[in-house]
mmCIF file of C-alpha atoms in Angstrom:
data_model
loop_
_atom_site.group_PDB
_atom_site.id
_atom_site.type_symbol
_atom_site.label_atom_id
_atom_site.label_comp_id
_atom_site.label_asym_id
_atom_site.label_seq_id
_atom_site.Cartn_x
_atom_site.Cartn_y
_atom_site.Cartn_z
ATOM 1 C CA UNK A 1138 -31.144 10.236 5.973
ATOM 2 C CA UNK A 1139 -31.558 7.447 3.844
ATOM 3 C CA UNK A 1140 -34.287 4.537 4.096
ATOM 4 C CA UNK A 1141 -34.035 1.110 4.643
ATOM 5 C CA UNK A 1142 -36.747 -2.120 4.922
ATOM 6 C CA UNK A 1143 -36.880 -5.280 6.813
ATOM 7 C CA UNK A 1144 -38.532 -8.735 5.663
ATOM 8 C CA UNK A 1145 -39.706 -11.297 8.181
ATOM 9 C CA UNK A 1146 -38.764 -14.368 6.210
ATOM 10 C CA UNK A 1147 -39.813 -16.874 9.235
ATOM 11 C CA UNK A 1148 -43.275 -15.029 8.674
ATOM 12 C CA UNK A 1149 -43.674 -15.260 4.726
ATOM 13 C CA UNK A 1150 -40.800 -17.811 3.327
ATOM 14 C CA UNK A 1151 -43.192 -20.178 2.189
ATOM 15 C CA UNK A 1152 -44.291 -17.720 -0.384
ATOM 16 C CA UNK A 1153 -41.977 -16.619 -2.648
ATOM 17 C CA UNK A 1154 -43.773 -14.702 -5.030
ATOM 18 C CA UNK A 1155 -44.165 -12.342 -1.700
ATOM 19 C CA UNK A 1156 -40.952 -11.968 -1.376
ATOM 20 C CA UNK A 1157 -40.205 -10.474 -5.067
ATOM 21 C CA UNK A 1158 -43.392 -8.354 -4.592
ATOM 22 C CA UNK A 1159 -42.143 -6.608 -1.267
ATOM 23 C CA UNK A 1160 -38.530 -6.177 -2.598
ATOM 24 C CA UNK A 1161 -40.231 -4.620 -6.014
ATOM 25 C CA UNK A 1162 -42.645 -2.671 -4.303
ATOM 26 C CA UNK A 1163 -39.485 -1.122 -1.958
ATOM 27 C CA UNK A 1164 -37.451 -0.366 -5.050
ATOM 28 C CA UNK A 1165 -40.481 1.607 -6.860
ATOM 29 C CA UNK A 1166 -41.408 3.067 -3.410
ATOM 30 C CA UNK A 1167 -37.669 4.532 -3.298
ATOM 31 C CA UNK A 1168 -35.968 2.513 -0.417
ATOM 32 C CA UNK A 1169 -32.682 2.181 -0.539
ATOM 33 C CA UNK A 1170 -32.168 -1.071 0.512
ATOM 34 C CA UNK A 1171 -33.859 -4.970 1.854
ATOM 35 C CA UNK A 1172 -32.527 -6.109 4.956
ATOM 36 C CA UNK A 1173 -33.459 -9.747 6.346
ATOM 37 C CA UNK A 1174 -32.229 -11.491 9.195
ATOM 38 C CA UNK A 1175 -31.186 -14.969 9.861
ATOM 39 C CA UNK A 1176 -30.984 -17.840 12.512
ATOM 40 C CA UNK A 1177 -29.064 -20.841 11.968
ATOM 41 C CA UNK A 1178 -31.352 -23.399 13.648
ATOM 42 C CA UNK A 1179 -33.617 -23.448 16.484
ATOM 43 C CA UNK A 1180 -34.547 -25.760 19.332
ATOM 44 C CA UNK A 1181 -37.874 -26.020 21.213
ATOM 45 C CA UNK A 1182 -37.807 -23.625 24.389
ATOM 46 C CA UNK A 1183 -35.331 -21.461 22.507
ATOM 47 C CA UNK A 1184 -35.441 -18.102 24.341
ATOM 48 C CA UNK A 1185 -33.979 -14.589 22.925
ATOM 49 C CA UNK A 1186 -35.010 -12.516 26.096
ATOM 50 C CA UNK A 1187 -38.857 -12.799 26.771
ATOM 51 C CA UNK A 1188 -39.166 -13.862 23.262
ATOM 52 C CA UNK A 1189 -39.594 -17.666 22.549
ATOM 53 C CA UNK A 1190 -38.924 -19.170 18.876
ATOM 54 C CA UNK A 1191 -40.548 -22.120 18.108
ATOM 55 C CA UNK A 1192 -39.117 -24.607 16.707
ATOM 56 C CA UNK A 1193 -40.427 -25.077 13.391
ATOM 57 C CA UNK A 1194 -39.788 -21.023 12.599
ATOM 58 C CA UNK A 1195 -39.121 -21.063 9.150
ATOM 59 C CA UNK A 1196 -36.432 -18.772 9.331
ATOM 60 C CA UNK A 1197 -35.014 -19.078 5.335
ATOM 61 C CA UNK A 1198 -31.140 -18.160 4.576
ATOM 62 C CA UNK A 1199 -30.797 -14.911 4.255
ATOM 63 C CA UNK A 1200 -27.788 -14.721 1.121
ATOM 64 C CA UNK A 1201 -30.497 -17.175 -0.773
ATOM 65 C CA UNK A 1202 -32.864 -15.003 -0.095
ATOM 66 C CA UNK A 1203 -30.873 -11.565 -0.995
ATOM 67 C CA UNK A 1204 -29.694 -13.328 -4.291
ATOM 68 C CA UNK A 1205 -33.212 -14.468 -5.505
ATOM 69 C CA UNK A 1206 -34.204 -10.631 -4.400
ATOM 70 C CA UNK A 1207 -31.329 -9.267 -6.554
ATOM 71 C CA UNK A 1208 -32.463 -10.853 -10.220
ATOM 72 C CA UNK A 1209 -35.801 -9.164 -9.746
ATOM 73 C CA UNK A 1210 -34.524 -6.015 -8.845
ATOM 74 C CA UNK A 1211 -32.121 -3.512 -10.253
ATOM 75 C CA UNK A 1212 -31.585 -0.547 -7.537
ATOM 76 C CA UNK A 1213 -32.349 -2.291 -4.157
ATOM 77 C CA UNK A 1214 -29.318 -2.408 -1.925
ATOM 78 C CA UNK A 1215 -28.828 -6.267 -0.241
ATOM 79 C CA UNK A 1216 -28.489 -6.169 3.754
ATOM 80 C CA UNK A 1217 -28.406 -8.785 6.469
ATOM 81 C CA UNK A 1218 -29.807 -7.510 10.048
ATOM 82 C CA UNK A 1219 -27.747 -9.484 11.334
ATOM 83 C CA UNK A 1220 -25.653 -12.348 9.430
ATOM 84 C CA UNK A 1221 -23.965 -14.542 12.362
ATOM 85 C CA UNK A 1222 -20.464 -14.176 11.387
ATOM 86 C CA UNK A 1223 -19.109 -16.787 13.932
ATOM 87 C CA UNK A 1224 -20.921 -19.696 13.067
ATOM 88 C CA UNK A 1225 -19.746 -19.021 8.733
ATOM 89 C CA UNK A 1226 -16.555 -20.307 7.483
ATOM 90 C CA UNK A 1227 -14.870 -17.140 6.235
ATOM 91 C CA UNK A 1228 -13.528 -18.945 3.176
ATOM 92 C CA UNK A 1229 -16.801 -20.072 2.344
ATOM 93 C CA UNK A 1230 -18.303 -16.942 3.061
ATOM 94 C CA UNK A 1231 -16.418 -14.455 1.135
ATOM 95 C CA UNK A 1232 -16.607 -15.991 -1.923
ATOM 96 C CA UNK A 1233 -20.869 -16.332 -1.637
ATOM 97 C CA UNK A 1234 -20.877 -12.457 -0.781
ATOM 98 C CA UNK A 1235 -18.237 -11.913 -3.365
ATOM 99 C CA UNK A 1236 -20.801 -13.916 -5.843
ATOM 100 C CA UNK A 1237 -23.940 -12.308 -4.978
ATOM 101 C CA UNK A 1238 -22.132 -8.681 -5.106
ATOM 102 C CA UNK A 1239 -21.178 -9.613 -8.685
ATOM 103 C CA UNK A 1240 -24.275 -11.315 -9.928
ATOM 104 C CA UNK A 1241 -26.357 -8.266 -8.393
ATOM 105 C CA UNK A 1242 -24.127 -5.416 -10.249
ATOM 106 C CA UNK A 1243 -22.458 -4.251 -6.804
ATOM 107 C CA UNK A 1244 -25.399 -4.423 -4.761
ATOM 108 C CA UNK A 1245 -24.446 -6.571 -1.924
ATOM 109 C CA UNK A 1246 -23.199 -3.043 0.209
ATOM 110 C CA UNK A 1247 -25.224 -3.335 3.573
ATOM 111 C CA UNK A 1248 -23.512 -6.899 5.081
ATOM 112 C CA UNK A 1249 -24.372 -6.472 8.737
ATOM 113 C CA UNK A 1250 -22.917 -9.496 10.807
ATOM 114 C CA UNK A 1251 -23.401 -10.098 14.711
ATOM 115 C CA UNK A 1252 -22.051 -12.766 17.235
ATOM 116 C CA UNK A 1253 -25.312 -14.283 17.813
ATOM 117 C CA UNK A 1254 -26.759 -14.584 21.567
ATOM 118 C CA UNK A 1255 -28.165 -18.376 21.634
ATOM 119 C CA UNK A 1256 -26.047 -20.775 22.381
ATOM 120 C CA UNK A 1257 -27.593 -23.851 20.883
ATOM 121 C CA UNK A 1258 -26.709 -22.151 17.690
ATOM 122 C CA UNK A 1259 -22.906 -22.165 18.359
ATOM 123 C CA UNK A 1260 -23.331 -25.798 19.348
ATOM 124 C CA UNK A 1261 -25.399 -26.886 16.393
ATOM 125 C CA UNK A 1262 -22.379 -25.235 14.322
ATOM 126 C CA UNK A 1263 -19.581 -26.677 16.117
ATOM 127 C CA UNK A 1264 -18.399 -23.199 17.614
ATOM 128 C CA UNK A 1265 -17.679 -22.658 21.224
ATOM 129 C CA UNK A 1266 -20.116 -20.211 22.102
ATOM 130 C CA UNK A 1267 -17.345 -18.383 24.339
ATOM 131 C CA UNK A 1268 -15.057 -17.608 21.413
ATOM 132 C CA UNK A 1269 -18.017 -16.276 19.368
ATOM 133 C CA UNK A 1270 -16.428 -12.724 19.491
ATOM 134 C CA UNK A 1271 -13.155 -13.406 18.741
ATOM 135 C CA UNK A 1272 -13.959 -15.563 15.972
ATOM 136 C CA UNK A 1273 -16.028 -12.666 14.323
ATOM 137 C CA UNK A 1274 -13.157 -10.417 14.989
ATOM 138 C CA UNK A 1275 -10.767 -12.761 13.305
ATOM 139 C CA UNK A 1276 -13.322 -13.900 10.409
ATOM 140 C CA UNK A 1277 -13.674 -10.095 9.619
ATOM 141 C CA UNK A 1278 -9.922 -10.133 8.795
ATOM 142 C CA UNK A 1279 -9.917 -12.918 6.551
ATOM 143 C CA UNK A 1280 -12.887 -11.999 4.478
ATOM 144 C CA UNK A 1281 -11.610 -8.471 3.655
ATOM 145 C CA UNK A 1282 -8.049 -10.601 3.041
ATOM 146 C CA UNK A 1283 -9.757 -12.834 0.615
ATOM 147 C CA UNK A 1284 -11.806 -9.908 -1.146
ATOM 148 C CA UNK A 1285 -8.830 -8.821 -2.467
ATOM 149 C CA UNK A 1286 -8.505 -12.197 -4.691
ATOM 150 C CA UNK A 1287 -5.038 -13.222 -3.776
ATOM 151 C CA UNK A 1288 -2.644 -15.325 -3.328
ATOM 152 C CA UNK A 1289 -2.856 -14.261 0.266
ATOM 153 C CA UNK A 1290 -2.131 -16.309 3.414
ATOM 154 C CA UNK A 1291 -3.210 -16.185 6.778
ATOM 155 C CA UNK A 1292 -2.342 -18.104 10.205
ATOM 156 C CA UNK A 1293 -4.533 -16.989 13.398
ATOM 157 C CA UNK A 1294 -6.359 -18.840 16.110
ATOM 158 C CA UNK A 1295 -9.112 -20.368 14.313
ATOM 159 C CA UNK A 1296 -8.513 -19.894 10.696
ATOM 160 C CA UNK A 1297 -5.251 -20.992 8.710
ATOM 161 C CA UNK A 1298 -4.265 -20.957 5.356
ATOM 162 C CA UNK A 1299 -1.337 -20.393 3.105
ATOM 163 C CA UNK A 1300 -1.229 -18.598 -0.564
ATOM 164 C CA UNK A 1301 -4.963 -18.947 -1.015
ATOM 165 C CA UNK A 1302 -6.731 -17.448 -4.026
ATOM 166 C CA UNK A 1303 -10.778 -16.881 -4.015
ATOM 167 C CA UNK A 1304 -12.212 -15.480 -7.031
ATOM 168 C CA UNK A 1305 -14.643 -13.498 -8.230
ATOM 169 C CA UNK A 1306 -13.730 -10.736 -5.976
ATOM 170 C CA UNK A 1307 -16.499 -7.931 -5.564
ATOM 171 C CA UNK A 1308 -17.254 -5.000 -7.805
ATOM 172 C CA UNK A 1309 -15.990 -2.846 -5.412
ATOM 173 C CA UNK A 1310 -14.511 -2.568 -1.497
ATOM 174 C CA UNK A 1311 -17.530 -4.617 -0.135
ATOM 175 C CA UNK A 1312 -18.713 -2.783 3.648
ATOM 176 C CA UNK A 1313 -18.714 -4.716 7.181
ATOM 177 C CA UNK A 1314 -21.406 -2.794 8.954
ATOM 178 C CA UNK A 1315 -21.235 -4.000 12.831
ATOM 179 C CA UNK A 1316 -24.342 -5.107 14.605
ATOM 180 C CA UNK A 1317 -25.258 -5.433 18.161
ATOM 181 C CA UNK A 1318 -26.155 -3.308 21.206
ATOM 182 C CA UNK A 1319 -23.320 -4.095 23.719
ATOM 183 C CA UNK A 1320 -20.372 -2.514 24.340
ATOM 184 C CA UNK A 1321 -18.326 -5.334 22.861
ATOM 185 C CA UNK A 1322 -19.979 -4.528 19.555
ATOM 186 C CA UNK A 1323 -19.629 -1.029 20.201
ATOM 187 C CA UNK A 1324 -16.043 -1.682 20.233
ATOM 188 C CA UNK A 1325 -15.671 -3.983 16.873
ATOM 189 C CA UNK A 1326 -17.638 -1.690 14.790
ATOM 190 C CA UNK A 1327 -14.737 1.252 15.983
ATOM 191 C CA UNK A 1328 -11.545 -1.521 15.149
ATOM 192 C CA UNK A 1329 -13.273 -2.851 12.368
ATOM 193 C CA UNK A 1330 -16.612 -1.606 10.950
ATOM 194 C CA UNK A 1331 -17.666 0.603 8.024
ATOM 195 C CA UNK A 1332 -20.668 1.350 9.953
ATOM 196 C CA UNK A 1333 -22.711 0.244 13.069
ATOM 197 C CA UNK A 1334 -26.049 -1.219 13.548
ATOM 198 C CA UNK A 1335 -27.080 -1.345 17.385
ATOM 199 C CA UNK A 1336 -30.773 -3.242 18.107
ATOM 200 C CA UNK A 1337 -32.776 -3.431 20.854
ATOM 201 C CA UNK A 1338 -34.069 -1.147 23.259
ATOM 202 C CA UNK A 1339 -31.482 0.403 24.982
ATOM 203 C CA UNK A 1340 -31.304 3.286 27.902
ATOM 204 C CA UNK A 1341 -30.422 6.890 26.063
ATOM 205 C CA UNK A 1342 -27.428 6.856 28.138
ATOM 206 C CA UNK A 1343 -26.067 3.412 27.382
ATOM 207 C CA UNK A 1344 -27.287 4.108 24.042
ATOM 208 C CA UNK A 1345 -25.329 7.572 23.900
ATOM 209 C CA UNK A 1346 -21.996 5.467 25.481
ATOM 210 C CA UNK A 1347 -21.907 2.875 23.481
ATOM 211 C CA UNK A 1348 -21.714 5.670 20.362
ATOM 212 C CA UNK A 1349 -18.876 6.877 21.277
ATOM 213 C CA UNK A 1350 -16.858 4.209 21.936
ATOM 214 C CA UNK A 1351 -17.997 3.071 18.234
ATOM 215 C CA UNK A 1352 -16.493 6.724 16.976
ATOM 216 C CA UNK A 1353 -13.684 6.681 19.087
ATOM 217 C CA UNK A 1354 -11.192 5.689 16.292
ATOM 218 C CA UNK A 1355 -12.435 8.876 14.627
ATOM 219 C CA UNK A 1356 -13.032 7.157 11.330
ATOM 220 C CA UNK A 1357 -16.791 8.274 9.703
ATOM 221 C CA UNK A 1358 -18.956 5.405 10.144
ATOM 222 C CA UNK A 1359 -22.315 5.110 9.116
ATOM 223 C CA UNK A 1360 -25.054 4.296 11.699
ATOM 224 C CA UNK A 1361 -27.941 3.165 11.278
ATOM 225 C CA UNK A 1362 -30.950 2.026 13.289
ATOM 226 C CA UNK A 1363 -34.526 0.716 13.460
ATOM 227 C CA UNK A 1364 -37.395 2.493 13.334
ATOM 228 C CA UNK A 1365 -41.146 2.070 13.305
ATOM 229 C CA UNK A 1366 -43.062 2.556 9.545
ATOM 230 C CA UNK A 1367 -45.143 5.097 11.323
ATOM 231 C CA UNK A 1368 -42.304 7.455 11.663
ATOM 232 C CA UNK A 1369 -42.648 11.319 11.284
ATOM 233 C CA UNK A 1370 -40.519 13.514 9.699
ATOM 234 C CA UNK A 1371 -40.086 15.353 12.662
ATOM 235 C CA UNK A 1372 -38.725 11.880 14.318
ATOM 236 C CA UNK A 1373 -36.714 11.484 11.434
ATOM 237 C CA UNK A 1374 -35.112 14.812 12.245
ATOM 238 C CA UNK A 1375 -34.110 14.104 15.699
ATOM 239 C CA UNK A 1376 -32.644 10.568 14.294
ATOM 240 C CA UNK A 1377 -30.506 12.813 12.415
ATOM 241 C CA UNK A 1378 -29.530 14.834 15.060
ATOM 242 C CA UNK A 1379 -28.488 12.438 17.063
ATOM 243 C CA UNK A 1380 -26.091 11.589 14.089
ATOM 244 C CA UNK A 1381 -28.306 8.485 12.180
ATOM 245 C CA UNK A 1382 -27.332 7.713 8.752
ATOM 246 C CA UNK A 1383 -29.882 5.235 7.765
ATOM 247 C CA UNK A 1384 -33.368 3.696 9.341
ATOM 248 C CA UNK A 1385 -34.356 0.803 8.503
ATOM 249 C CA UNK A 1386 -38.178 0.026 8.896
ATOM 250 C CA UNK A 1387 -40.384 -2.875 9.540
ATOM 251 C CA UNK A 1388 -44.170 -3.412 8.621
ATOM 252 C CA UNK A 1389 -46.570 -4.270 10.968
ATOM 253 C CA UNK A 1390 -49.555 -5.321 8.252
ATOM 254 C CA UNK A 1391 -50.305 -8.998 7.869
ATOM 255 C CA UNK A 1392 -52.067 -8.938 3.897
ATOM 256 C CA UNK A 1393 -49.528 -7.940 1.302
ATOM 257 C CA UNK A 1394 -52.044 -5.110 0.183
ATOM 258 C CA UNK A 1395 -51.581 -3.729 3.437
ATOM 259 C CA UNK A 1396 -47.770 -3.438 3.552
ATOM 260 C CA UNK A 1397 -48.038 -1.769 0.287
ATOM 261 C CA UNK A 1398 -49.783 0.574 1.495
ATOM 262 C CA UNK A 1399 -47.857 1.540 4.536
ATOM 263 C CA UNK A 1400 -44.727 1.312 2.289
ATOM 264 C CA UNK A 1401 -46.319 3.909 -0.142
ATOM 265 C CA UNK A 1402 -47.487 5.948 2.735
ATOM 266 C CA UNK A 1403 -44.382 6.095 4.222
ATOM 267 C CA UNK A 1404 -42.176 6.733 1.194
ATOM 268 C CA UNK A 1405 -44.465 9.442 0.211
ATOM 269 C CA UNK A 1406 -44.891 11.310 3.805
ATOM 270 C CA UNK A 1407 -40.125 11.360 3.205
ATOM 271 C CA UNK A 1408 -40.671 11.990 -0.249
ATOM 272 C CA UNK A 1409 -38.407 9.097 -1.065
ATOM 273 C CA UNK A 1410 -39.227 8.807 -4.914
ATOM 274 C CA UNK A 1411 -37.172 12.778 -4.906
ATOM 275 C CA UNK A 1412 -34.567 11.171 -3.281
ATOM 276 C CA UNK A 1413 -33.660 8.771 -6.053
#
């Protein structure tokens, strides 16, 4: 099993000395990796669920945020939980992930994208929100195209181009981890994800379904999943069982000095400093 944590940048953004000091604090605990999420824009009454954003959430990019993280760090794997694929131009987005892979010595490995699931976003970005999952599916394609620096042409529904070159290229074959708990993301991660990412709370049987439509290509995929700071190692266990790869945690403390110390508690109740 191997040991992930999450940053609420809408919560802490405005200080970025914080920001280094969690990510540092990770790497010497002996995480594996940061994950942040991101939101394009918000709108007052915005609704995810029961859950309302307000509209002045400072929700900072995540790639920004990943490539100020990766100068102050020298182990820490870079994640998104979950980059919205379908509102990025491909183009444009392969060669910032291609940058921030380079400038961070191959660390940019844990790229989770997602179709996003409020429609004022897809608006606000000039995407029909009905062709959200197609346009993932397609932009998926072209960034793995791209990756491999060209010339390389392309001509599908919503992105066209013709002996196009982007360079750098990453260090090495940069992973599309698959995010979302539907059966439509179920399905991408199995046609086109290195590994899968479901959130939410979802029933163990819809839960168990939607795994094995995301293994049903056969291919090894890892998967990985939230999980609460307070977890046991007997927990852990049955994660594992249940064929988890990865966990990724999030802190519930408000102070700085007390995320520290749950980090440090929890890396040393996994022994995650033997681990590196």
């Amino acid at each position: 099993m191997r040991f992930a944590i999450s940053y609420s940048t809408p919560h802490f953004v405005d200080e970025p000395g914080r920001l280094l000091d969690h990510a540092r604090h990770a790497e010497e605990c002996g995480f594996e990796a940061l994950y942040l999420p991101e939101h394009i824009a918000t709108q007052p009454g915005a609704r995810l669920g029961a859950m309302e954003f307000p509209a002045d959430l400072p929700i900072a990019d995540p790639l920004d945020c990943l490539a100020f993280v990766a100068a102050a760090t020298t182990r820490l794997l870079l994640g998104t939980a979950v980059l919205l694929l379908p509102y990025h131009h491909p183009v444009v987005l392969a060669k910032r992930l291609a940058t921030i892979d380079v400038l961070s010595g191959g660390r940019m490995r844990l790229l989770t994208v997602g179709v996003g699931a409020l429609p004022h976003e897809a608006v606000a970005a000039g995407v029909d929100f009905r062709t959200r999952g197609r346009r993932a599916d397609e932009a998926i394609d072209v960034l793995r195209l791209l990756w491999t620096g060209g010339p390389v042409s392309h001509h599908g529904e919503f992105y066209d181009f013709t002996d196009l070159c982007s360079f750098p290229t990453p260090l090495a074959d940069l992973p599309i981890h698959i995010g979302g708990s539907s059966l439509a993301a179920a399905r991408r991660a199995a046609a086109r994800g290195d590994g899968w990412f479901p959130g939410g709370i979802l029933p163990p049987d819809e839960r168990a379904r939607q795994l094995e439509v995301a293994r049903s290509t056969g291919r090894a995929l890892d998967y990985t999943r939230w999980g609460s700071i307070d977890l046991t190692p007997e927990q852990v266990s049955r994660h594992a069982e249940q064929g988890v790869t990865r966990l990724v945690v999030s802190l519930t403390a408000a102070d700085p000095a007390g995320q520290r110390a749950q980090m440090t508690a929890f890396a040393t109740r996994h022994a995650l400093t033997s681990r590196q």
